[in-house]
C-alpha atoms as one frame of an Amber mdcrd trajectory, in Angstrom:
protein
   8.705  66.170 -24.830   9.532  65.032 -21.276   8.316  67.462 -18.514  10.469
  68.353 -15.503   9.807  66.627 -12.194   7.532  68.622  -9.807  10.314  69.134
  -7.257  12.612  70.620  -9.846   9.863  72.838 -11.218   9.212  74.169  -7.702
  12.936  74.810  -7.173  13.233  76.700 -10.455  10.126  78.762  -9.609  11.542
  79.722  -6.197  14.903  80.689  -7.672  13.192  82.725 -10.407  11.186  84.598
  -7.798  14.372  85.265  -5.801  16.135  86.588  -8.889  13.206  88.834  -9.717
  13.186  90.126  -6.156  16.905  90.884  -6.279  16.587  92.712  -9.593  13.675
  94.724  -8.243  15.737  95.730  -5.219  18.604  96.836  -7.471  16.314  98.844
  -9.674  14.405 100.498  -6.793  17.506 101.130  -4.757  15.491 100.570  -1.546
  18.579  99.157   0.157  22.184 100.211  -0.104  23.646  97.005  -1.436  26.689
  96.723  -3.520  26.026  95.748  -7.103  28.815  93.158  -7.051  27.354  91.374
  -4.029  23.975  91.098  -5.664  25.501  89.816  -8.855  27.449  87.175  -6.880
  24.258  85.933  -5.307  22.615  85.815  -8.710  25.587  83.876 -10.118  25.458
  81.386  -7.257  21.777  80.753  -7.765  22.301  80.350 -11.502  24.981  77.713
 -10.823  22.600  75.830  -8.541  19.935  76.052 -11.224  22.383  74.668 -13.799
  23.232  71.712 -11.551  19.570  70.975 -11.013  18.921  71.042 -14.750  21.861
  68.696 -15.381  20.553  66.299 -12.690  17.147  66.422 -14.325  18.653  65.576
 -17.715  20.447  62.581 -16.157  17.189  61.326 -14.653  15.414  61.781 -17.936
  18.127  59.704 -19.688  17.720  56.897 -17.163  13.968  56.956 -17.673  14.481
  56.680 -21.420  16.809  53.689 -20.974  14.274  51.995 -18.683  11.543  52.527
 -21.234  13.700  50.976 -23.971  14.405  47.965 -21.723  10.713  47.562 -20.911
   9.835  47.693 -24.599  12.412  44.991 -25.367  11.024  42.797 -22.588   7.493
  43.287 -23.873   8.633  42.269 -27.343  10.303  39.147 -25.861   7.155  38.234
 -23.929   5.067  38.639 -27.046   7.481  36.459 -28.993   7.413  33.761 -26.291
   3.624  33.923 -26.253   3.512  33.373 -29.991   5.955  30.438 -29.669   3.832
  28.916 -26.895   0.738  29.166 -29.068   2.595  27.490 -31.935   3.858  24.739
 -29.642   0.375  24.245 -28.211  -1.015  23.769 -31.715   1.826  21.333 -32.442
   1.087  19.381 -29.238  -2.587  19.219 -30.187  -1.700  17.865 -33.615   0.611
  15.267 -32.074  -2.056  14.263 -29.577  -4.562  13.800 -32.390  -1.987  11.784
 -34.314  -1.312   9.636 -31.242  -5.029   9.019 -30.801  -5.405   7.957 -34.443
  -2.359   5.680 -34.074  -3.855   4.015 -31.007  -7.145   3.481 -32.835  -5.263
   1.764 -35.643  -3.457  -0.396 -33.071  -6.807  -1.387 -31.579  -7.994  -2.530
 -35.004  -5.254  -5.166 -35.359  -6.442  -8.751 -35.425  -5.178 -12.232 -34.704
  -3.112 -13.556 -37.598  -2.216 -17.141 -38.372   1.488 -16.679 -37.715   0.842
 -14.827 -34.438  -1.338 -17.752 -33.339   1.487 -20.116 -34.241   4.000 -18.066
 -32.216   1.660 -17.961 -29.196   1.134 -21.734 -29.391   4.861 -22.405 -29.595
   5.586 -20.113 -26.631   2.868 -21.379 -24.267   4.243 -24.910 -24.458   6.539
 -23.652 -21.703   3.543 -22.904 -19.482   2.049 -26.303 -20.356   5.327 -27.768
 -19.093   4.840 -25.826 -15.857   1.265 -27.046 -15.393   2.130 -30.648 -16.198
   5.031 -30.856 -13.741   3.026 -29.098 -11.038   0.314 -31.773 -11.058   2.146
 -34.888 -12.222   3.804 -35.713  -8.909   0.560 -36.008  -6.918  -1.155 -38.970
  -8.583   1.666 -41.556  -8.235   2.410 -40.678  -4.591   1.927 -44.225  -3.288
   3.914 -45.742  -6.170   6.849 -43.401  -5.628   6.865 -44.090  -1.881   6.929
 -47.845  -2.551   9.848 -47.322  -4.945  11.760 -45.403  -2.262  11.115 -48.188
   0.252  12.412 -50.821  -2.169  15.550 -48.849  -3.036  16.314 -48.173   0.611
  15.917 -51.829   1.536  18.162 -52.947  -1.356  20.855 -50.496  -0.287  20.842
 -50.896   3.477  19.096 -54.218   4.011  16.444 -52.818   6.314  13.060 -51.181
   6.014  12.700 -47.415   6.125  10.166 -45.864   8.463   6.953 -44.402   7.107
   7.858 -40.963   8.442  11.178 -41.050   6.598   9.433 -42.076   3.373   7.004
 -39.195   3.769   9.958 -36.860   4.291  11.697 -38.136   1.132   8.515 -37.746
  -0.865   8.014 -34.202   0.446  11.552 -33.428  -0.746  10.631 -34.692  -4.216
   7.588 -32.426  -4.216   9.087 -29.273  -2.686  12.425 -29.288  -4.508  10.466
 -28.505  -7.671   9.428 -25.167  -6.132  13.008 -24.469  -5.039  14.154 -24.967
  -8.627  11.311 -22.688  -9.718  12.619 -19.934  -7.449  16.080 -20.225  -8.998
  14.714 -20.216 -12.534  12.207 -17.436 -11.931  14.785 -15.172 -10.299  17.252
 -15.615 -13.167  14.585 -15.098 -15.847  15.285 -11.383 -16.243  19.010 -11.922
 -16.749  18.379 -14.672 -19.305  15.818 -12.500 -21.136  18.226  -9.579 -21.449
  21.236 -11.668 -22.378  19.738 -14.135 -24.871  16.401 -12.530 -25.725  12.910
 -13.818 -25.022  12.881 -16.409 -27.787  16.550 -17.299 -27.291  16.005 -17.831
 -23.576  13.042 -20.136 -24.237  15.061 -22.206 -26.705  17.976 -22.621 -24.293
  15.577 -23.433 -21.474  14.356 -26.521 -23.318  17.766 -28.103 -22.735  16.981
 -28.049 -19.011  13.529 -29.484 -19.712  14.971 -32.423 -21.651  17.665 -33.130
 -19.036  15.185 -32.949 -16.131  12.642 -35.185 -17.885  15.313 -37.800 -18.702
  16.546 -37.856 -15.109  13.012 -38.426 -13.791  12.159 -40.965 -16.495  15.214
 -43.153 -15.781  14.917 -42.911 -11.985  13.497 -46.403 -11.527  15.874 -47.928
 -14.052  18.840 -46.461 -12.164  17.265 -47.380  -8.790  18.157 -43.937  -7.424
  15.637 -41.622  -5.806  18.412 -39.005  -5.692  18.088 -38.880  -9.475  14.392
 -38.125  -9.006  15.249 -35.250  -6.662  17.811 -33.822  -9.084  15.465 -34.225
 -12.033  12.656 -32.478 -10.176  15.026 -29.615  -9.306  16.196 -29.244 -12.930
  12.644 -29.336 -14.272  11.731 -26.787 -11.574  14.421 -24.409 -12.884  13.012
 -24.995 -16.370   9.460 -24.173 -15.251  10.616 -21.136 -13.269  12.257 -19.711
 -16.378   9.123 -20.474 -18.386   6.900 -18.575 -15.951   9.135 -15.528 -16.437
   9.954 -15.735 -20.162   6.648 -16.894 -21.664   4.377 -14.095 -20.315   7.067
 -11.567 -21.219   7.346 -12.849 -24.804   3.569 -13.026 -25.339   2.898  -9.548
 -23.927   5.556  -8.087 -26.229   4.386  -9.714 -29.474   0.621  -9.382 -28.873
  -1.344  -6.479 -30.431  -2.652  -3.883 -28.008  -6.302  -4.928 -28.276  -5.522
  -8.668 -27.906  -2.891  -8.490 -25.195  -5.293  -9.466 -22.427  -6.893 -12.410
 -24.219  -3.579 -13.753 -25.480  -2.072 -13.304 -22.031  -4.825 -15.553 -20.657
  -3.539 -18.304 -22.951  -0.684 -18.654 -20.420  -3.109 -19.850 -17.782  -4.972
 -21.960 -20.334  -1.753 -23.844 -21.075  -1.131 -24.307 -17.338  -4.612 -25.741
 -16.800  -4.291 -28.029 -19.827  -1.000 -29.320 -18.422  -2.602 -29.930 -15.039
  -5.543 -31.754 -16.617  -3.302 -33.924 -18.792  -1.182 -34.903 -15.782  -4.322
 -35.767 -13.774  -5.798 -37.870 -16.567  -2.564 -39.738 -17.328  -1.963 -40.280
 -13.612  -5.036 -42.416 -12.975  -4.461 -46.125 -12.325  -6.042 -47.168 -15.618
  -3.319 -45.366 -17.615   0.085 -44.585 -16.030  -0.645 -44.408 -12.307   0.984
 -47.801 -11.666   4.304 -49.058 -10.321   5.533 -49.653 -13.875   4.011 -46.547
 -15.460   4.928 -43.687 -13.112   8.491 -43.197 -14.486   6.978 -42.832 -17.963
   4.447 -40.390 -16.521   7.249 -38.202 -15.138   9.419 -38.657 -18.229   6.669
 -37.420 -20.552   7.728 -33.916 -19.511  10.222 -34.240 -22.362   7.424 -33.884
 -24.931   6.666 -30.148 -24.447  10.390 -29.371 -24.492  11.043 -31.256 -27.728
   7.897 -29.862 -29.346   8.909 -26.301 -28.483  12.403 -26.907 -29.854  10.788
 -27.906 -33.147   8.213 -25.093 -33.356   9.854 -22.040 -31.790  12.843 -21.524
 -34.161  10.419 -20.460 -36.910   9.011 -17.697 -34.668  10.611 -14.233 -34.582
  12.285 -12.698 -31.585  10.271 -10.144 -29.628  10.119  -6.926 -31.733  10.362
  -4.833 -28.566  13.525  -6.621 -27.534  15.006  -6.138 -31.020  14.172  -2.434
 -31.243  14.508  -1.160 -27.688  17.133  -3.438 -26.165  19.243  -4.346 -29.202
  18.523  -1.244 -31.354  17.949  -3.444 -34.417  15.173  -1.495 -36.090  15.101
  -3.360 -39.392  14.985  -6.735 -37.635  12.117  -5.461 -35.493  10.245  -4.360
 -38.626  10.695  -7.780 -40.205   9.407  -9.500 -37.070   6.360  -7.198 -36.925
   5.554  -7.742 -40.606   5.474 -11.485 -40.032   3.449 -11.281 -36.827   0.925
  -8.742 -38.175   0.823 -10.228 -41.709   1.066  -6.681 -43.033   3.651  -4.183
 -44.201   1.888  -1.392 -42.283   3.757  -1.628 -38.989   4.598   2.040 -38.414
   2.020   2.363 -35.628   3.729  -0.438 -33.667   7.158   1.092 -34.326   5.959
   4.499 -33.097   4.487   2.946 -29.950   7.782   1.210 -29.217   9.729   4.415
 -29.832   7.451   6.271 -27.417   8.040   3.562 -24.826  11.777   3.719 -25.470
  11.892   7.501 -24.991   9.741   7.304 -21.874  12.102   4.741 -20.322  15.415
   5.851 -21.834  16.890   6.675 -18.458  15.974   3.192 -17.180  16.995   1.151
 -20.235  19.494  -0.959 -18.264  17.731  -0.964 -14.911  18.785  -3.559 -12.364
  16.736  -5.178  -9.627  18.239  -2.866  -6.999  17.453   0.202  -9.097  13.949
  -1.118  -9.699  13.297  -1.523  -5.966  14.737   1.939  -5.190  12.941   3.795
  -8.005  10.067   5.942  -6.603   8.187   5.812  -9.910   8.468   2.037 -10.297
   7.974   1.082  -6.657   4.166   1.301  -6.878   3.817  -1.013  -9.921   6.359
  -3.402  -8.372   4.316  -3.634  -5.159   1.177  -4.222  -7.226   2.894  -6.948
  -9.258   4.146  -8.708  -6.122   0.782  -8.526  -4.340  -0.981  -9.828  -7.450
   1.330 -12.855  -7.454   0.643 -13.399  -3.762  -3.101 -13.162  -4.414  -2.745
 -16.146  -6.731  -0.742 -18.392  -4.432  -2.180 -17.384  -1.027  -5.761 -17.700
  -2.232  -5.833 -21.363  -1.189  -5.999 -22.776  -4.706  -2.900 -24.937  -4.235
  -4.471 -26.437  -1.141  -7.406 -27.449  -3.332  -5.115 -28.841  -6.049  -2.943
 -30.801  -3.627  -5.670 -32.082  -1.330  -8.878 -32.007  -3.390  -9.160 -35.805
  -3.352  -8.907 -35.809   0.433 -11.455 -32.995   0.648 -13.915 -34.918  -1.495
 -13.479 -38.212   0.378 -13.928 -36.414   3.708 -17.127 -34.970   2.283 -18.589
 -38.448   1.771 -17.523 -39.371  -1.792 -15.959 -42.730  -2.543 -12.248 -42.863
  -3.377 -12.904 -43.478  -7.072 -15.511 -40.708  -7.267 -13.161 -38.323  -5.456
 -10.384 -38.981  -8.009 -12.702 -38.307 -10.928 -14.011 -35.206  -9.166 -10.408
 -34.015  -8.959 -10.080 -34.532 -12.715 -13.319 -32.563 -13.016 -11.583 -29.659
 -11.271  -8.926 -29.675 -13.977 -11.564 -29.779 -16.718 -13.452 -26.866 -15.147
 -10.217 -24.886 -14.975  -9.674 -25.391 -18.704 -13.266 -24.457 -19.613 -13.389
 -21.345 -17.431 -10.016 -20.168 -18.700 -11.382 -20.432 -22.236 -14.406 -18.384
 -21.145 -12.177 -15.700 -19.594 -10.157 -15.148 -22.806 -12.762 -12.955 -24.570
 -13.757 -11.355 -21.246 -10.214 -10.189 -20.530 -10.187  -7.449 -23.187 -13.904
  -6.751 -22.893 -14.413  -6.513 -19.131 -10.889  -5.625 -18.035  -8.198  -7.133
 -15.833  -9.040  -5.281 -12.632 -12.768  -6.049 -12.840 -12.249  -9.769 -13.482
  -9.709  -9.991 -10.680 -12.182  -8.400  -8.268 -14.909 -10.842  -9.353 -12.515
 -13.764  -8.975 -11.262 -12.802  -5.516 -14.778 -11.995  -4.311 -16.198 -15.314
  -5.502 -13.308 -17.257  -3.975 -13.829 -15.476  -0.650 -17.525 -16.384  -0.565
 -17.015 -20.048  -1.427 -14.037 -20.450   0.905 -16.506 -19.521   3.669 -18.912
 -22.139   2.331 -16.144 -24.772   2.368 -15.499 -23.969   6.026 -19.239 -24.166
   6.769 -19.420 -27.594   5.107 -16.615 -28.824   7.388 -18.422 -27.518  10.449
 -21.713 -29.105   9.359 -19.949 -32.447   9.021 -18.525 -32.153  12.557 -21.768
 -31.189  14.267 -24.234 -33.282  12.233 -22.021 -36.080  10.975 -24.069 -38.723
  12.765 -27.124 -37.970  10.586 -26.845 -39.748   7.219 -29.124 -37.245   5.474
 -26.904 -34.393   6.670 -23.792 -36.183   5.387 -25.301 -36.528   1.909 -26.424
 -32.900   1.874 -23.108 -31.699   3.226 -21.176 -33.606   0.544 -23.036 -31.667
  -2.135 -22.248 -28.349  -0.423 -18.562 -29.235  -0.144 -18.211 -30.417  -3.754
 -20.173 -27.505  -5.236 -18.316 -24.977  -3.084 -14.945 -26.407  -4.102 -15.856
 -26.411  -7.787 -17.161 -22.828  -7.604 -13.983 -21.840  -5.754 -11.978 -23.186
  -8.703 -14.301 -21.482 -11.230 -13.701 -18.031  -9.740  -9.975 -18.718  -9.531
  -9.903 -19.430 -13.260 -11.846 -16.222 -13.985  -9.372 -13.875 -12.309  -6.419
 -14.848 -10.088  -5.465 -17.793 -12.296  -4.265 -15.781 -15.297  -4.247 -12.070
 -14.476  -1.154 -11.941 -12.169   1.077 -13.431 -14.886  -0.251 -10.961 -17.431
  -0.530  -7.738 -15.474   3.011  -7.913 -14.121   4.328  -7.775 -17.679   1.867
  -4.982 -18.560   2.728  -2.725 -15.618   6.334  -2.236 -16.742   7.931  -0.915
 -19.901  10.820  -2.534 -21.742  13.629  -1.411 -19.448  12.473  -2.618 -16.026
  10.202  -5.434 -17.271  12.748  -8.315 -17.034  13.828  -7.351 -13.505  10.205
  -6.903 -12.421   9.204 -10.278 -13.846  12.112 -11.940 -12.043  11.095 -10.488
  -8.676   7.398 -11.231  -9.167   7.984 -14.809 -10.313  10.380 -15.403  -7.410
   7.690 -14.227  -4.986   5.134 -16.483  -6.720   7.327 -19.574  -6.359   8.225
 -18.751  -2.757   4.546 -18.451  -1.860   3.864 -21.689  -3.746   6.577 -23.419
  -1.735   5.324 -22.051   1.596   1.734 -23.124   0.923   2.838 -26.602  -0.161
   5.014 -27.053   2.926   2.783 -25.332   5.463  -0.696 -26.517   4.501  -0.471
 -30.007   6.094   0.605 -28.499   9.433  -2.041 -25.800   9.155  -4.664 -28.435
   8.363  -3.759 -30.491  11.420  -3.756 -27.401  13.665  -6.877 -25.634  12.427
  -8.841 -28.710  11.300 -12.285 -27.475  10.207 -11.109 -23.854  10.098  -8.269
 -24.572   7.658  -9.621 -22.286   4.930 -10.256 -19.280   7.187  -6.692 -17.883
   6.801  -7.158 -18.064   3.030 -10.490 -16.243   3.415  -8.731 -13.469   5.322
  -6.041 -13.219   2.636  -8.701 -13.073  -0.100 -10.448 -10.190   1.672  -7.162
  -8.282   2.000  -6.280  -8.864  -1.660  -9.760  -7.746  -2.765  -9.405  -4.458
  -0.872  -5.900  -3.921  -2.250  -7.052  -4.577  -5.816  -9.988  -2.198  -5.435
  -7.827   0.578  -3.959  -4.499   0.286  -5.778  -4.637  -1.767  -8.965  -5.256
   0.252 -12.168  -7.123  -0.980 -15.211  -4.628  -1.771 -18.005  -7.149  -2.795
 -20.661  -6.402  -1.181 -24.066  -3.629   0.990 -22.601  -0.203   1.295 -24.144
   2.845   0.728 -21.950   3.618   4.472 -21.789   0.027   5.229 -20.751   0.315
   2.713 -17.909   3.591   4.332 -16.864   1.852   7.725 -16.899  -0.727   6.407
 -14.408   1.962   5.923 -11.779   3.794   9.145 -12.616   0.630  11.113 -11.871
  -0.446   9.019  -8.879  -2.776   6.056  -8.958  -5.919   7.804  -7.767  -9.394
   8.003  -9.262  -8.739  11.204 -11.194  -5.610   9.759 -12.746  -7.510   6.651
 -13.765 -10.128   8.770 -15.498  -7.524  10.952 -17.204  -5.044   8.228 -18.101
  -5.803   8.532 -21.794  -5.007  12.271 -21.713  -1.829  11.635 -19.719  -0.709
   8.968 -22.137  -1.427  11.163 -25.130   0.442  14.096 -23.606   3.357  11.800
 -22.792   3.438  10.693 -26.415   3.391  14.324 -27.517   6.218  15.316 -25.188
   8.278  12.333 -26.319   7.720  13.279 -29.932   8.565  16.913 -29.262  11.841
  15.878 -27.649  12.801  14.348 -30.941  11.601  17.229 -33.176  11.932  20.633
 -31.502  15.236  22.406 -30.815  16.551  22.549 -27.235  16.048  26.322 -27.047
  12.297  25.838 -27.227  12.118  23.168 -24.522  11.665  25.744 -21.750   8.714
  27.264 -23.543   7.284  23.752 -23.986   7.516  23.173 -20.263   5.531  26.348
 -19.685   2.949  25.183 -22.220   2.590  21.827 -20.491   1.839  23.550 -17.187
  -1.202  25.265 -18.739  -4.561  23.503 -19.074  -5.266  21.665 -22.252  -7.321
  23.837 -24.684 -10.051  21.216 -24.854 -10.482  21.291 -21.107 -11.021  25.051
 -20.890
C-alpha cells in the first residue's frame, strides 16, 4: 500500500475542513447563503480534489516503474558480478596453467640434434670472426703485392701513402659490405626463412673467398677489394641471421648459454686467423692468398651440415602458419613428442604480436611500445663496438711493442688475446643463464672501464719514466696485464650479450627488422672505429683510450638504468616489461605481467566477445593473491 505524499495529504485535509465548515454553516443557518451557491463551491472543491488524486496516482505509477527499473539494474549488476567472479577464477586457472607450462619449458635440456643445429648455424659467426682478423696479419705482404702490381701496370713505383690508402680500402670495405648485409638480414629472414637465408648466404661466402684466394694469381688488387666486399655482405647477413635462428630454436632455459655460442664462434674464428697468419704458417708472400681463401671452408661446411637441420619452428608457425611443420621441427630439436608447451608459448607470442606480424622498419621505429627495446638494442650494439675492443684487436701488437715487448713476443701475446677470448667465452656460457644478461654486461663494462684507465696510466708512466729501465720493465707488465684483463671482461659481457639480447627483446613480428637495424648500427660503429682510431691515436697519443673510458661509463649507467633482465623470460613476458614501463616495480612484477598476458591471450581465444567487457573490468581489479 503506497501512502499519499505529505503535500497532497495536507491539501485533502484542508479541503475536508472547508467542506465540513460549509456544511456546518448550511445546517446552522448562521448566514443567509443560497443553497445552490454553497453546493457549487463544494462541487468545485471536489473537482480539485479529484484532480489532485489523479495526479497522485500518476506519480505513484512513475514511482512503481522506477522501482521496477532499479530492480532490473540490480539483477544485471548481480549477474555481471557473478560473471566477473567466474572469469577471475578462469584467469587464475589459466595463470596457474601458464606457470606450470613455463616450469616444463625450463626443464628442457640440450639434445644431440639441437647441438648439431647450433654447430651448423654458428659456422656463419666463425666466418665473421675469421674474416675480421685475417686481414691484419699479412698487412706487409699485401702491401708488397699492391706495389708489385702497380709497378707492372704503370711502370713506376707507388708512394707509401697510396699503398696505405689501398690497404685501408681493403680493410674498411669489409665493414661496408657488412652494413649492406646486416641491413638486408631482416628482409632475407622473412622472405627465405632463417635456415633458407643462411643456406643462400653461403653462395656469397664461396664467391668472396674465391675472389680473395685468386687475387695474386690474377694480379688484381681490385679483385681483393671486391672479394672483401662480398665476404663482408656474407658476414653481415650471418650476424643478423645466426643469432635470430639460434634464439628461436633454443629452449627457454638454455637460450642465454646457446646465444653465447655466437661469440664463441667469433672468437674461435679470430684465433684461427691469428694462428694461421703467423710467418711460420701462412703469413708469407706465397701463403697470404691461401690464408684469405680459406674463408671458403666455413661456407662449404655449413652447406653440407645445415640442410639436415630444421627451419626455425617460430618462423614456420608464426610467419608461415605451418603448424604441423613447426611440430615436426620441434620434435626433432627437443627429441620428444611432448612439444605442446613450446607450441603454446609460440601461440601466446603470436597473439601478443598479431597486430605487428608484418611490421616494417619504419613501423618499428614509430611504434611507442617497441621504441624502448629498439633503443636498448642499438645502445647494446654500440657498447660492444665503442668499448675500444676493436682498437685492441687491430693494434694490440703495436701496444705490446710500445710497452717494451719484442716484436715476436708481441705477436704471440696477440695470439694470447685470442686464446683468452675463447676461454672466457666458454666460461661465460654457463654463467649466462645462471647470473643473467644484465648482470654480466654490467660486470663486463665495469671491468673494461677500470682497465682502460690502467692502460692509459701505463702509457703515461712510459712517457714520464721511460728513461728508467726498471720502470720500463714494470710498465710493460702493467700494460700487458691491463690489456689482457680488458679483453677478459669484454668476453664476459659485451662480447656476446648484444647479439643475444637484441633477438630476445623482440617477438616474432618485429624481430627481423630490429635485428637489421641493430646489426647495421654495429657494423657502422665497427667501421667508424676502424677508420677513426689511427687519427685519434695520433691526436690524443697517451690519452687514446680515455674516450673509450667515457663511453664505457655512459654505457654502464644506461645498462643499469634501462636494460631489463631477460633471463628465463618468455618473449611475451619481455614484451610485457615494456608495455608496463621498464621501472623497478615492473621488473619485480614481470612474471605476473607475463602470466596475465598469457591469460588474456588465452581468453581471447576461448571466451565469447560479449564477455570481453567484463574481462576488462576484471583485469582492472587487483589480483586475488595480492589482496
